[in-house]
Amino acid sequence: VLPGTKKKRHMTDLIHTEKDLVTSLKDYIKAEEDKLEQIKKWAEKLDRLTSTATKDPEGFVGHPVNAFKLMKRLNTEWSELENLVLKDMSDGFISNLTIQRQYFPNDEDQVGAAKALLRLQDTYNLDTDTISKGNLPGVKHKSFLTVEDCFELGKVAYTEADYYHTELWMEQALRQLDDGEVSTIDKVSVLDYLSYAVYQQGDLDKALLLTKKLLELDPEHQRANGNLKYFEYIMAKEKDANKSASDDQSDQKTTLKKKGAAVDYLPERQKYEMLCRGEGIKMTPRRQKKLFCRYHDGNRNPKFILAPAKQEDEWDKPRIIRFHDIISDAEIEIVKDLAKPRLSRATVHDPETGKLTTAQYRVSKSAWLSGYENPVVSRINMRIQDLTGLDVSTAEELQVANYGVGGQYEPHFDFARVNAFKELGTGNRIATWLFYMSDVSAGGATVFPEVGASVWPKKGTAVFWYNLFASGEGDYSTRHAACPVLVGNKWVSNKWLHERGQEFRRPCTLSELE
């Protein structure tokens, strides 16, 4: 959900809203058809009657019944027909549409959905044709992008001055038009955006070629004619400059941008995206041998002696442990039902203002659940305490997060490097417990770029790791990210455990980095 003034519904609710509107629209069409059928019958009856009457008008009105009926028709029945013709059958549909419109997405939401597609395209190395044809891994309901859809994606990228994606999507729109797809978008409009996007990336030859192609279709196009002259002028200027400076090629500079994807501020982006695609550095067999599966009874905890928890080592340094079958489907549904009414766009701490704000690098919806609200939440909290041996009384509330398609949380630390939790008085975030409450068809892994670990969502499991060494120093290898969801819906809940209360449960060692 993106921030806005309107009330928001979840994506699944919007599906039901649209279904309801389609039913309402069909009712309106049926009412209009019934109305037209009535008018049609009346017209056919009158057509027969007037055809007979006009053959012998005097003889026809000479019959007293015909004379009476003619008076009655013209005085009363034609007025009734007029009322029927003027009757508005759309009232029910329009009032339903007006009520539902308050829940409709706005321009910001539409742009957000388009940006999510562009984000997925980059992260998972998808070409425009694959996305347009809907050939994504794990899809149940295949869907295609029309020329209008591709054009819209290109326009969103253009508005963001992202000429790399503008070129990709305008070219896809052009390809589909060339393949004969019928569309309200014409080639001239596509070529107009495409030529400028190509020019902005420094490919003058291609920009000139596309502009000439545009002018073949519309010789009077004002902007294209202006661009043609400008491109030819720039090329002539560059040719002269190249000629005069042929002895000193190394000093030449170009003012136009280099072609390629936008440079991202994250230095680790390449590694992060590789891990999201499952292309991470594989652990050596020697290290893998040290990873085990085991039954864990929480240090002889009475609750787990007869039914110990299933534990699996996911990674060695930092040590990441997965617990299998640790939350039931029934518990998951209760947690989701409690969270759904309160889900709102997830926020992050702004280091400049110190306030909570939304950010492009964290795109999800979240809600917080307290243990006292529901016995299931309380039971889950106690389960975390029993299995980790850490005190949950100083932990933050259970955070439930929902990542839709394109939803992500880029690389970050869970622990604070400055006193962000000072007001809580519970110290730093010592550890993270993360429940996976759904399977994800494609994408959505939790990755650790510093070490090359990828943990994939599996419903009913949870992963646990320490963010701090026993000394209280931050473990920088725990920097992690939630990869964008490519296909499906990802539900997680996490518990951030804090230092206070763990003094005797996880005492300091003599080493600073242990």
mmCIF file with all atom_site columns, N, CA, C and O in Angstrom, residues 307-355:
data_model
loop_
_atom_site.group_PDB
_atom_site.id
_atom_site.type_symbol
_atom_site.label_atom_id
_atom_site.label_alt_id
_atom_site.label_comp_id
_atom_site.label_asym_id
_atom_site.label_entity_id
_atom_site.label_seq_id
_atom_site.pdbx_PDB_ins_code
_atom_site.Cartn_x
_atom_site.Cartn_y
_atom_site.Cartn_z
_atom_site.occupancy
_atom_site.B_iso_or_equiv
_atom_site.pdbx_formal_charge
_atom_site.auth_seq_id
_atom_site.auth_comp_id
_atom_site.auth_asym_id
_atom_site.auth_atom_id
_atom_site.pdbx_PDB_model_num
ATOM 1   N N  . ALA A 1 307 ? 8.482  -33.492 22.261 1.00 0.00 ? 307 ALA A N  1
ATOM 2   C CA . ALA A 1 307 ? 8.327  -33.083 20.853 1.00 0.00 ? 307 ALA A CA 1
ATOM 3   C C  . ALA A 1 307 ? 9.365  -32.008 20.528 1.00 0.00 ? 307 ALA A C  1
ATOM 4   O O  . ALA A 1 307 ? 9.049  -30.823 20.448 1.00 0.00 ? 307 ALA A O  1
ATOM 5   N N  . PRO A 1 308 ? 10.637 -32.409 20.362 1.00 0.00 ? 308 PRO A N  1
ATOM 6   C CA . PRO A 1 308 ? 11.685 -31.419 20.098 1.00 0.00 ? 308 PRO A CA 1
ATOM 7   C C  . PRO A 1 308 ? 11.505 -30.726 18.747 1.00 0.00 ? 308 PRO A C  1
ATOM 8   O O  . PRO A 1 308 ? 10.897 -31.274 17.834 1.00 0.00 ? 308 PRO A O  1
ATOM 9   N N  . ALA A 1 309 ? 12.053 -29.522 18.672 1.00 0.00 ? 309 ALA A N  1
ATOM 10  C CA . ALA A 1 309 ? 11.968 -28.748 17.430 1.00 0.00 ? 309 ALA A CA 1
ATOM 11  C C  . ALA A 1 309 ? 13.014 -29.253 16.433 1.00 0.00 ? 309 ALA A C  1
ATOM 12  O O  . ALA A 1 309 ? 14.091 -29.694 16.823 1.00 0.00 ? 309 ALA A O  1
ATOM 13  N N  . LYS A 1 310 ? 12.669 -29.166 15.145 1.00 0.00 ? 310 LYS A N  1
ATOM 14  C CA . LYS A 1 310 ? 13.605 -29.574 14.087 1.00 0.00 ? 310 LYS A CA 1
ATOM 15  C C  . LYS A 1 310 ? 14.462 -28.379 13.710 1.00 0.00 ? 310 LYS A C  1
ATOM 16  O O  . LYS A 1 310 ? 13.933 -27.346 13.284 1.00 0.00 ? 310 LYS A O  1
ATOM 17  N N  . GLN A 1 311 ? 15.763 -28.541 13.849 1.00 0.00 ? 311 GLN A N  1
ATOM 18  C CA . GLN A 1 311 ? 16.713 -27.451 13.574 1.00 0.00 ? 311 GLN A CA 1
ATOM 19  C C  . GLN A 1 311 ? 17.601 -27.806 12.389 1.00 0.00 ? 311 GLN A C  1
ATOM 20  O O  . GLN A 1 311 ? 18.015 -28.953 12.246 1.00 0.00 ? 311 GLN A O  1
ATOM 21  N N  . GLU A 1 312 ? 17.878 -26.815 11.548 1.00 0.00 ? 312 GLU A N  1
ATOM 22  C CA . GLU A 1 312 ? 18.789 -27.031 10.414 1.00 0.00 ? 312 GLU A CA 1
ATOM 23  C C  . GLU A 1 312 ? 19.745 -25.840 10.320 1.00 0.00 ? 312 GLU A C  1
ATOM 24  O O  . GLU A 1 312 ? 19.315 -24.686 10.378 1.00 0.00 ? 312 GLU A O  1
ATOM 25  N N  . ASP A 1 313 ? 21.037 -26.131 10.199 1.00 0.00 ? 313 ASP A N  1
ATOM 26  C CA . ASP A 1 313 ? 22.022 -25.063 10.016 1.00 0.00 ? 313 ASP A CA 1
ATOM 27  C C  . ASP A 1 313 ? 21.951 -24.578 8.568  1.00 0.00 ? 313 ASP A C  1
ATOM 28  O O  . ASP A 1 313 ? 22.142 -25.357 7.639  1.00 0.00 ? 313 ASP A O  1
ATOM 29  N N  . GLU A 1 314 ? 21.676 -23.287 8.380  1.00 0.00 ? 314 GLU A N  1
ATOM 30  C CA . GLU A 1 314 ? 21.631 -22.696 7.036  1.00 0.00 ? 314 GLU A CA 1
ATOM 31  C C  . GLU A 1 314 ? 22.993 -22.122 6.651  1.00 0.00 ? 314 GLU A C  1
ATOM 32  O O  . GLU A 1 314 ? 23.366 -22.130 5.493  1.00 0.00 ? 314 GLU A O  1
ATOM 33  N N  . TRP A 1 315 ? 23.719 -21.570 7.649  1.00 0.00 ? 315 TRP A N  1
ATOM 34  C CA . TRP A 1 315 ? 25.009 -20.929 7.376  1.00 0.00 ? 315 TRP A CA 1
ATOM 35  C C  . TRP A 1 315 ? 25.854 -20.993 8.634  1.00 0.00 ? 315 TRP A C  1
ATOM 36  O O  . TRP A 1 315 ? 25.335 -21.127 9.741  1.00 0.00 ? 315 TRP A O  1
ATOM 37  N N  . ASP A 1 316 ? 27.192 -20.925 8.454  1.00 0.00 ? 316 ASP A N  1
ATOM 38  C CA . ASP A 1 316 ? 28.072 -21.047 9.621  1.00 0.00 ? 316 ASP A CA 1
ATOM 39  C C  . ASP A 1 316 ? 28.470 -19.701 10.231 1.00 0.00 ? 316 ASP A C  1
ATOM 40  O O  . ASP A 1 316 ? 28.337 -19.488 11.423 1.00 0.00 ? 316 ASP A O  1
ATOM 41  N N  . LYS A 1 317 ? 28.967 -18.758 9.405  1.00 0.00 ? 317 LYS A N  1
ATOM 42  C CA . LYS A 1 317 ? 29.365 -17.450 9.929  1.00 0.00 ? 317 LYS A CA 1
ATOM 43  C C  . LYS A 1 317 ? 28.767 -16.348 9.079  1.00 0.00 ? 317 LYS A C  1
ATOM 44  O O  . LYS A 1 317 ? 29.175 -16.198 7.919  1.00 0.00 ? 317 LYS A O  1
ATOM 45  N N  . PRO A 1 318 ? 27.776 -15.595 9.577  1.00 0.00 ? 318 PRO A N  1
ATOM 46  C CA . PRO A 1 318 ? 27.151 -15.726 10.889 1.00 0.00 ? 318 PRO A CA 1
ATOM 47  C C  . PRO A 1 318 ? 26.314 -17.008 10.955 1.00 0.00 ? 318 PRO A C  1
ATOM 48  O O  . PRO A 1 318 ? 25.858 -17.495 9.915  1.00 0.00 ? 318 PRO A O  1
ATOM 49  N N  . ARG A 1 319 ? 26.130 -17.502 12.141 1.00 0.00 ? 319 ARG A N  1
ATOM 50  C CA . ARG A 1 319 ? 25.368 -18.752 12.287 1.00 0.00 ? 319 ARG A CA 1
ATOM 51  C C  . ARG A 1 319 ? 23.879 -18.439 12.095 1.00 0.00 ? 319 ARG A C  1
ATOM 52  O O  . ARG A 1 319 ? 23.288 -17.663 12.847 1.00 0.00 ? 319 ARG A O  1
ATOM 53  N N  . ILE A 1 320 ? 23.313 -19.030 11.039 1.00 0.00 ? 320 ILE A N  1
ATOM 54  C CA . ILE A 1 320 ? 21.885 -18.850 10.739 1.00 0.00 ? 320 ILE A CA 1
ATOM 55  C C  . ILE A 1 320 ? 21.229 -20.218 10.866 1.00 0.00 ? 320 ILE A C  1
ATOM 56  O O  . ILE A 1 320 ? 21.634 -21.180 10.210 1.00 0.00 ? 320 ILE A O  1
ATOM 57  N N  . ILE A 1 321 ? 20.242 -20.292 11.731 1.00 0.00 ? 321 ILE A N  1
ATOM 58  C CA . ILE A 1 321 ? 19.567 -21.572 12.010 1.00 0.00 ? 321 ILE A CA 1
ATOM 59  C C  . ILE A 1 321 ? 18.123 -21.487 11.531 1.00 0.00 ? 321 ILE A C  1
ATOM 60  O O  . ILE A 1 321 ? 17.442 -20.495 11.770 1.00 0.00 ? 321 ILE A O  1
ATOM 61  N N  . ARG A 1 322 ? 17.669 -22.562 10.859 1.00 0.00 ? 322 ARG A N  1
ATOM 62  C CA . ARG A 1 322 ? 16.254 -22.629 10.467 1.00 0.00 ? 322 ARG A CA 1
ATOM 63  C C  . ARG A 1 322 ? 15.542 -23.651 11.344 1.00 0.00 ? 322 ARG A C  1
ATOM 64  O O  . ARG A 1 322 ? 16.041 -24.759 11.566 1.00 0.00 ? 322 ARG A O  1
ATOM 65  N N  . PHE A 1 323 ? 14.372 -23.273 11.848 1.00 0.00 ? 323 PHE A N  1
ATOM 66  C CA . PHE A 1 323 ? 13.507 -24.179 12.602 1.00 0.00 ? 323 PHE A CA 1
ATOM 67  C C  . PHE A 1 323 ? 12.373 -24.608 11.675 1.00 0.00 ? 323 PHE A C  1
ATOM 68  O O  . PHE A 1 323 ? 11.687 -23.766 11.099 1.00 0.00 ? 323 PHE A O  1
ATOM 69  N N  . HIS A 1 324 ? 12.177 -25.911 11.523 1.00 0.00 ? 324 HIS A N  1
ATOM 70  C CA . HIS A 1 324 ? 11.126 -26.430 10.638 1.00 0.00 ? 324 HIS A CA 1
ATOM 71  C C  . HIS A 1 324 ? 9.848  -26.725 11.416 1.00 0.00 ? 324 HIS A C  1
ATOM 72  O O  . HIS A 1 324 ? 9.902  -27.111 12.594 1.00 0.00 ? 324 HIS A O  1
ATOM 73  N N  . ASP A 1 325 ? 8.695  -26.572 10.738 1.00 0.00 ? 325 ASP A N  1
ATOM 74  C CA . ASP A 1 325 ? 7.367  -26.871 11.338 1.00 0.00 ? 325 ASP A CA 1
ATOM 75  C C  . ASP A 1 325 ? 7.236  -26.216 12.710 1.00 0.00 ? 325 ASP A C  1
ATOM 76  O O  . ASP A 1 325 ? 6.795  -26.842 13.668 1.00 0.00 ? 325 ASP A O  1
ATOM 77  N N  . ILE A 1 326 ? 7.586  -24.942 12.784 1.00 0.00 ? 326 ILE A N  1
ATOM 78  C CA . ILE A 1 326 ? 7.643  -24.255 14.078 1.00 0.00 ? 326 ILE A CA 1
ATOM 79  C C  . ILE A 1 326 ? 6.421  -23.372 14.328 1.00 0.00 ? 326 ILE A C  1
ATOM 80  O O  . ILE A 1 326 ? 6.183  -22.916 15.435 1.00 0.00 ? 326 ILE A O  1
ATOM 81  N N  . ILE A 1 327 ? 5.656  -23.141 13.266 1.00 0.00 ? 327 ILE A N  1
ATOM 82  C CA . ILE A 1 327 ? 4.399  -22.384 13.405 1.00 0.00 ? 327 ILE A CA 1
ATOM 83  C C  . ILE A 1 327 ? 3.362  -23.084 12.528 1.00 0.00 ? 327 ILE A C  1
ATOM 84  O O  . ILE A 1 327 ? 3.635  -23.419 11.373 1.00 0.00 ? 327 ILE A O  1
ATOM 85  N N  . SER A 1 328 ? 2.185  -23.344 13.082 1.00 0.00 ? 328 SER A N  1
ATOM 86  C CA . SER A 1 328 ? 1.169  -24.115 12.348 1.00 0.00 ? 328 SER A CA 1
ATOM 87  C C  . SER A 1 328 ? 0.394  -23.212 11.382 1.00 0.00 ? 328 SER A C  1
ATOM 88  O O  . SER A 1 328 ? 0.381  -21.988 11.518 1.00 0.00 ? 328 SER A O  1
ATOM 89  N N  . ASP A 1 329 ? -0.272 -23.855 10.418 1.00 0.00 ? 329 ASP A N  1
ATOM 90  C CA . ASP A 1 329 ? -1.090 -23.106 9.454  1.00 0.00 ? 329 ASP A CA 1
ATOM 91  C C  . ASP A 1 329 ? -2.194 -22.334 10.161 1.00 0.00 ? 329 ASP A C  1
ATOM 92  O O  . ASP A 1 329 ? -2.516 -21.201 9.776  1.00 0.00 ? 329 ASP A O  1
ATOM 93  N N  . ALA A 1 330 ? -2.778 -22.938 11.210 1.00 0.00 ? 330 ALA A N  1
ATOM 94  C CA . ALA A 1 330 ? -3.861 -22.281 11.961 1.00 0.00 ? 330 ALA A CA 1
ATOM 95  C C  . ALA A 1 330 ? -3.339 -21.025 12.652 1.00 0.00 ? 330 ALA A C  1
ATOM 96  O O  . ALA A 1 330 ? -3.996 -19.974 12.640 1.00 0.00 ? 330 ALA A O  1
ATOM 97  N N  . GLU A 1 331 ? -2.141 -21.130 13.250 1.00 0.00 ? 331 GLU A N  1
ATOM 98  C CA . GLU A 1 331 ? -1.533 -19.966 13.918 1.00 0.00 ? 331 GLU A CA 1
ATOM 99  C C  . GLU A 1 331 ? -1.215 -18.863 12.901 1.00 0.00 ? 331 GLU A C  1
ATOM 100 O O  . GLU A 1 331 ? -1.435 -17.678 13.159 1.00 0.00 ? 331 GLU A O  1
ATOM 101 N N  . ILE A 1 332 ? -0.715 -19.276 11.732 1.00 0.00 ? 332 ILE A N  1
ATOM 102 C CA . ILE A 1 332 ? -0.391 -18.314 10.668 1.00 0.00 ? 332 ILE A CA 1
ATOM 103 C C  . ILE A 1 332 ? -1.628 -17.528 10.268 1.00 0.00 ? 332 ILE A C  1
ATOM 104 O O  . ILE A 1 332 ? -1.592 -16.294 10.140 1.00 0.00 ? 332 ILE A O  1
ATOM 105 N N  . GLU A 1 333 ? -2.753 -18.244 10.083 1.00 0.00 ? 333 GLU A N  1
ATOM 106 C CA . GLU A 1 333 ? -3.992 -17.571 9.664  1.00 0.00 ? 333 GLU A CA 1
ATOM 107 C C  . GLU A 1 333 ? -4.479 -16.586 10.725 1.00 0.00 ? 333 GLU A C  1
ATOM 108 O O  . GLU A 1 333 ? -4.956 -15.494 10.393 1.00 0.00 ? 333 GLU A O  1
ATOM 109 N N  . ILE A 1 334 ? -4.345 -16.948 12.009 1.00 0.00 ? 334 ILE A N  1
ATOM 110 C CA . ILE A 1 334 ? -4.762 -16.042 13.091 1.00 0.00 ? 334 ILE A CA 1
ATOM 111 C C  . ILE A 1 334 ? -3.893 -14.786 13.092 1.00 0.00 ? 334 ILE A C  1
ATOM 112 O O  . ILE A 1 334 ? -4.386 -13.665 13.179 1.00 0.00 ? 334 ILE A O  1
ATOM 113 N N  . VAL A 1 335 ? -2.565 -14.981 12.957 1.00 0.00 ? 335 VAL A N  1
ATOM 114 C CA . VAL A 1 335 ? -1.642 -13.831 12.933 1.00 0.00 ? 335 VAL A CA 1
ATOM 115 C C  . VAL A 1 335 ? -1.957 -12.924 11.741 1.00 0.00 ? 335 VAL A C  1
ATOM 116 O O  . VAL A 1 335 ? -2.006 -11.694 11.879 1.00 0.00 ? 335 VAL A O  1
ATOM 117 N N  . LYS A 1 336 ? -2.205 -13.517 10.576 1.00 0.00 ? 336 LYS A N  1
ATOM 118 C CA . LYS A 1 336 ? -2.517 -12.727 9.383  1.00 0.00 ? 336 LYS A CA 1
ATOM 119 C C  . LYS A 1 336 ? -3.835 -11.968 9.556  1.00 0.00 ? 336 LYS A C  1
ATOM 120 O O  . LYS A 1 336 ? -3.937 -10.789 9.196  1.00 0.00 ? 336 LYS A O  1
ATOM 121 N N  . ASP A 1 337 ? -4.845 -12.647 10.123 1.00 0.00 ? 337 ASP A N  1
ATOM 122 C CA . ASP A 1 337 ? -6.152 -12.001 10.334 1.00 0.00 ? 337 ASP A CA 1
ATOM 123 C C  . ASP A 1 337 ? -6.054 -10.836 11.315 1.00 0.00 ? 337 ASP A C  1
ATOM 124 O O  . ASP A 1 337 ? -6.727 -9.815  11.151 1.00 0.00 ? 337 ASP A O  1
ATOM 125 N N  . LEU A 1 338 ? -5.191 -10.989 12.341 1.00 0.00 ? 338 LEU A N  1
ATOM 126 C CA . LEU A 1 338 ? -4.998 -9.896  13.312 1.00 0.00 ? 338 LEU A CA 1
ATOM 127 C C  . LEU A 1 338 ? -4.287 -8.713  12.660 1.00 0.00 ? 338 LEU A C  1
ATOM 128 O O  . LEU A 1 338 ? -4.575 -7.552  12.957 1.00 0.00 ? 338 LEU A O  1
ATOM 129 N N  . ALA A 1 339 ? -3.348 -9.031  11.760 1.00 0.00 ? 339 ALA A N  1
ATOM 130 C CA . ALA A 1 339 ? -2.517 -7.974  11.160 1.00 0.00 ? 339 ALA A CA 1
ATOM 131 C C  . ALA A 1 339 ? -3.204 -7.237  10.012 1.00 0.00 ? 339 ALA A C  1
ATOM 132 O O  . ALA A 1 339 ? -3.003 -6.029  9.850  1.00 0.00 ? 339 ALA A O  1
ATOM 133 N N  . LYS A 1 340 ? -4.005 -7.953  9.219  1.00 0.00 ? 340 LYS A N  1
ATOM 134 C CA . LYS A 1 340 ? -4.567 -7.377  7.988  1.00 0.00 ? 340 LYS A CA 1
ATOM 135 C C  . LYS A 1 340 ? -5.250 -6.017  8.170  1.00 0.00 ? 340 LYS A C  1
ATOM 136 O O  . LYS A 1 340 ? -4.985 -5.100  7.398  1.00 0.00 ? 340 LYS A O  1
ATOM 137 N N  . PRO A 1 341 ? -6.125 -5.851  9.196  1.00 0.00 ? 341 PRO A N  1
ATOM 138 C CA . PRO A 1 341 ? -6.801 -4.547  9.313  1.00 0.00 ? 341 PRO A CA 1
ATOM 139 C C  . PRO A 1 341 ? -5.845 -3.382  9.599  1.00 0.00 ? 341 PRO A C  1
ATOM 140 O O  . PRO A 1 341 ? -6.178 -2.230  9.375  1.00 0.00 ? 341 PRO A O  1
ATOM 141 N N  . ARG A 1 342 ? -4.646 -3.677  10.108 1.00 0.00 ? 342 ARG A N  1
ATOM 142 C CA . ARG A 1 342 ? -3.734 -2.582  10.486 1.00 0.00 ? 342 ARG A CA 1
ATOM 143 C C  . ARG A 1 342 ? -2.541 -2.422  9.561  1.00 0.00 ? 342 ARG A C  1
ATOM 144 O O  . ARG A 1 342 ? -1.669 -1.606  9.826  1.00 0.00 ? 342 ARG A O  1
ATOM 145 N N  . LEU A 1 343 ? -2.450 -3.254  8.541  1.00 0.00 ? 343 LEU A N  1
ATOM 146 C CA . LEU A 1 343 ? -1.290 -3.161  7.648  1.00 0.00 ? 343 LEU A CA 1
ATOM 147 C C  . LEU A 1 343 ? -1.177 -1.770  7.031  1.00 0.00 ? 343 LEU A C  1
ATOM 148 O O  . LEU A 1 343 ? -2.144 -1.228  6.522  1.00 0.00 ? 343 LEU A O  1
ATOM 149 N N  . SER A 1 344 ? 0.004  -1.204  7.114  1.00 0.00 ? 344 SER A N  1
ATOM 150 C CA . SER A 1 344 ? 0.266  0.084   6.465  1.00 0.00 ? 344 SER A CA 1
ATOM 151 C C  . SER A 1 344 ? 1.684  0.065   5.928  1.00 0.00 ? 344 SER A C  1
ATOM 152 O O  . SER A 1 344 ? 2.497  -0.778  6.314  1.00 0.00 ? 344 SER A O  1
ATOM 153 N N  . ARG A 1 345 ? 1.985  0.989   5.037  1.00 0.00 ? 345 ARG A N  1
ATOM 154 C CA . ARG A 1 345 ? 3.308  1.025   4.396  1.00 0.00 ? 345 ARG A CA 1
ATOM 155 C C  . ARG A 1 345 ? 4.402  1.052   5.458  1.00 0.00 ? 345 ARG A C  1
ATOM 156 O O  . ARG A 1 345 ? 4.397  1.884   6.361  1.00 0.00 ? 345 ARG A O  1
ATOM 157 N N  . ALA A 1 346 ? 5.355  0.126   5.341  1.00 0.00 ? 346 ALA A N  1
ATOM 158 C CA . ALA A 1 346 ? 6.460  0.020   6.304  1.00 0.00 ? 346 ALA A CA 1
ATOM 159 C C  . ALA A 1 346 ? 7.334  1.275   6.247  1.00 0.00 ? 346 ALA A C  1
ATOM 160 O O  . ALA A 1 346 ? 7.524  1.878   5.201  1.00 0.00 ? 346 ALA A O  1
ATOM 161 N N  . THR A 1 347 ? 7.847  1.659   7.415  1.00 0.00 ? 347 THR A N  1
ATOM 162 C CA . THR A 1 347 ? 8.669  2.871   7.521  1.00 0.00 ? 347 THR A CA 1
ATOM 163 C C  . THR A 1 347 ? 10.085 2.530   7.972  1.00 0.00 ? 347 THR A C  1
ATOM 164 O O  . THR A 1 347 ? 10.348 1.436   8.459  1.00 0.00 ? 347 THR A O  1
ATOM 165 N N  . VAL A 1 348 ? 10.979 3.506   7.803  1.00 0.00 ? 348 VAL A N  1
ATOM 166 C CA . VAL A 1 348 ? 12.369 3.357   8.254  1.00 0.00 ? 348 VAL A CA 1
ATOM 167 C C  . VAL A 1 348 ? 12.761 4.629   8.995  1.00 0.00 ? 348 VAL A C  1
ATOM 168 O O  . VAL A 1 348 ? 12.121 5.668   8.854  1.00 0.00 ? 348 VAL A O  1
ATOM 169 N N  . HIS A 1 349 ? 13.824 4.539   9.795  1.00 0.00 ? 349 HIS A N  1
ATOM 170 C CA . HIS A 1 349 ? 14.326 5.726   10.496 1.00 0.00 ? 349 HIS A CA 1
ATOM 171 C C  . HIS A 1 349 ? 15.089 6.625   9.526  1.00 0.00 ? 349 HIS A C  1
ATOM 172 O O  . HIS A 1 349 ? 15.984 6.168   8.829  1.00 0.00 ? 349 HIS A O  1
ATOM 173 N N  . ASP A 1 350 ? 14.691 7.900   9.461  1.00 0.00 ? 350 ASP A N  1
ATOM 174 C CA . ASP A 1 350 ? 15.433 8.870   8.648  1.00 0.00 ? 350 ASP A CA 1
ATOM 175 C C  . ASP A 1 350 ? 16.597 9.376   9.491  1.00 0.00 ? 350 ASP A C  1
ATOM 176 O O  . ASP A 1 350 ? 16.381 10.002  10.529 1.00 0.00 ? 350 ASP A O  1
ATOM 177 N N  . PRO A 1 351 ? 17.862 9.094   9.074  1.00 0.00 ? 351 PRO A N  1
ATOM 178 C CA . PRO A 1 351 ? 19.015 9.488   9.898  1.00 0.00 ? 351 PRO A CA 1
ATOM 179 C C  . PRO A 1 351 ? 19.142 11.008  10.083 1.00 0.00 ? 351 PRO A C  1
ATOM 180 O O  . PRO A 1 351 ? 19.684 11.471  11.078 1.00 0.00 ? 351 PRO A O  1
ATOM 181 N N  . GLU A 1 352 ? 18.596 11.782  9.139  1.00 0.00 ? 352 GLU A N  1
ATOM 182 C CA . GLU A 1 352 ? 18.708 13.241  9.233  1.00 0.00 ? 352 GLU A CA 1
ATOM 183 C C  . GLU A 1 352 ? 17.701 13.827  10.210 1.00 0.00 ? 352 GLU A C  1
ATOM 184 O O  . GLU A 1 352 ? 18.018 14.677  11.031 1.00 0.00 ? 352 GLU A O  1
ATOM 185 N N  . THR A 1 353 ? 16.427 13.358  10.108 1.00 0.00 ? 353 THR A N  1
ATOM 186 C CA . THR A 1 353 ? 15.380 13.927  10.972 1.00 0.00 ? 353 THR A CA 1
ATOM 187 C C  . THR A 1 353 ? 15.142 13.093  12.232 1.00 0.00 ? 353 THR A C  1
ATOM 188 O O  . THR A 1 353 ? 14.583 13.591  13.210 1.00 0.00 ? 353 THR A O  1
ATOM 189 N N  . GLY A 1 354 ? 15.565 11.806  12.188 1.00 0.00 ? 354 GLY A N  1
ATOM 190 C CA . GLY A 1 354 ? 15.315 10.917  13.329 1.00 0.00 ? 354 GLY A CA 1
ATOM 191 C C  . GLY A 1 354 ? 13.880 10.414  13.364 1.00 0.00 ? 354 GLY A C  1
ATOM 192 O O  . GLY A 1 354 ? 13.480 9.683   14.259 1.00 0.00 ? 354 GLY A O  1
ATOM 193 N N  . LYS A 1 355 ? 13.077 10.812  12.348 1.00 0.00 ? 355 LYS A N  1
ATOM 194 C CA . LYS A 1 355 ? 11.664 10.416  12.310 1.00 0.00 ? 355 LYS A CA 1
ATOM 195 C C  . LYS A 1 355 ? 11.473 9.216   11.392 1.00 0.00 ? 355 LYS A C  1
ATOM 196 O O  . LYS A 1 355 ? 12.317 8.907   10.551 1.00 0.00 ? 355 LYS A O  1
#
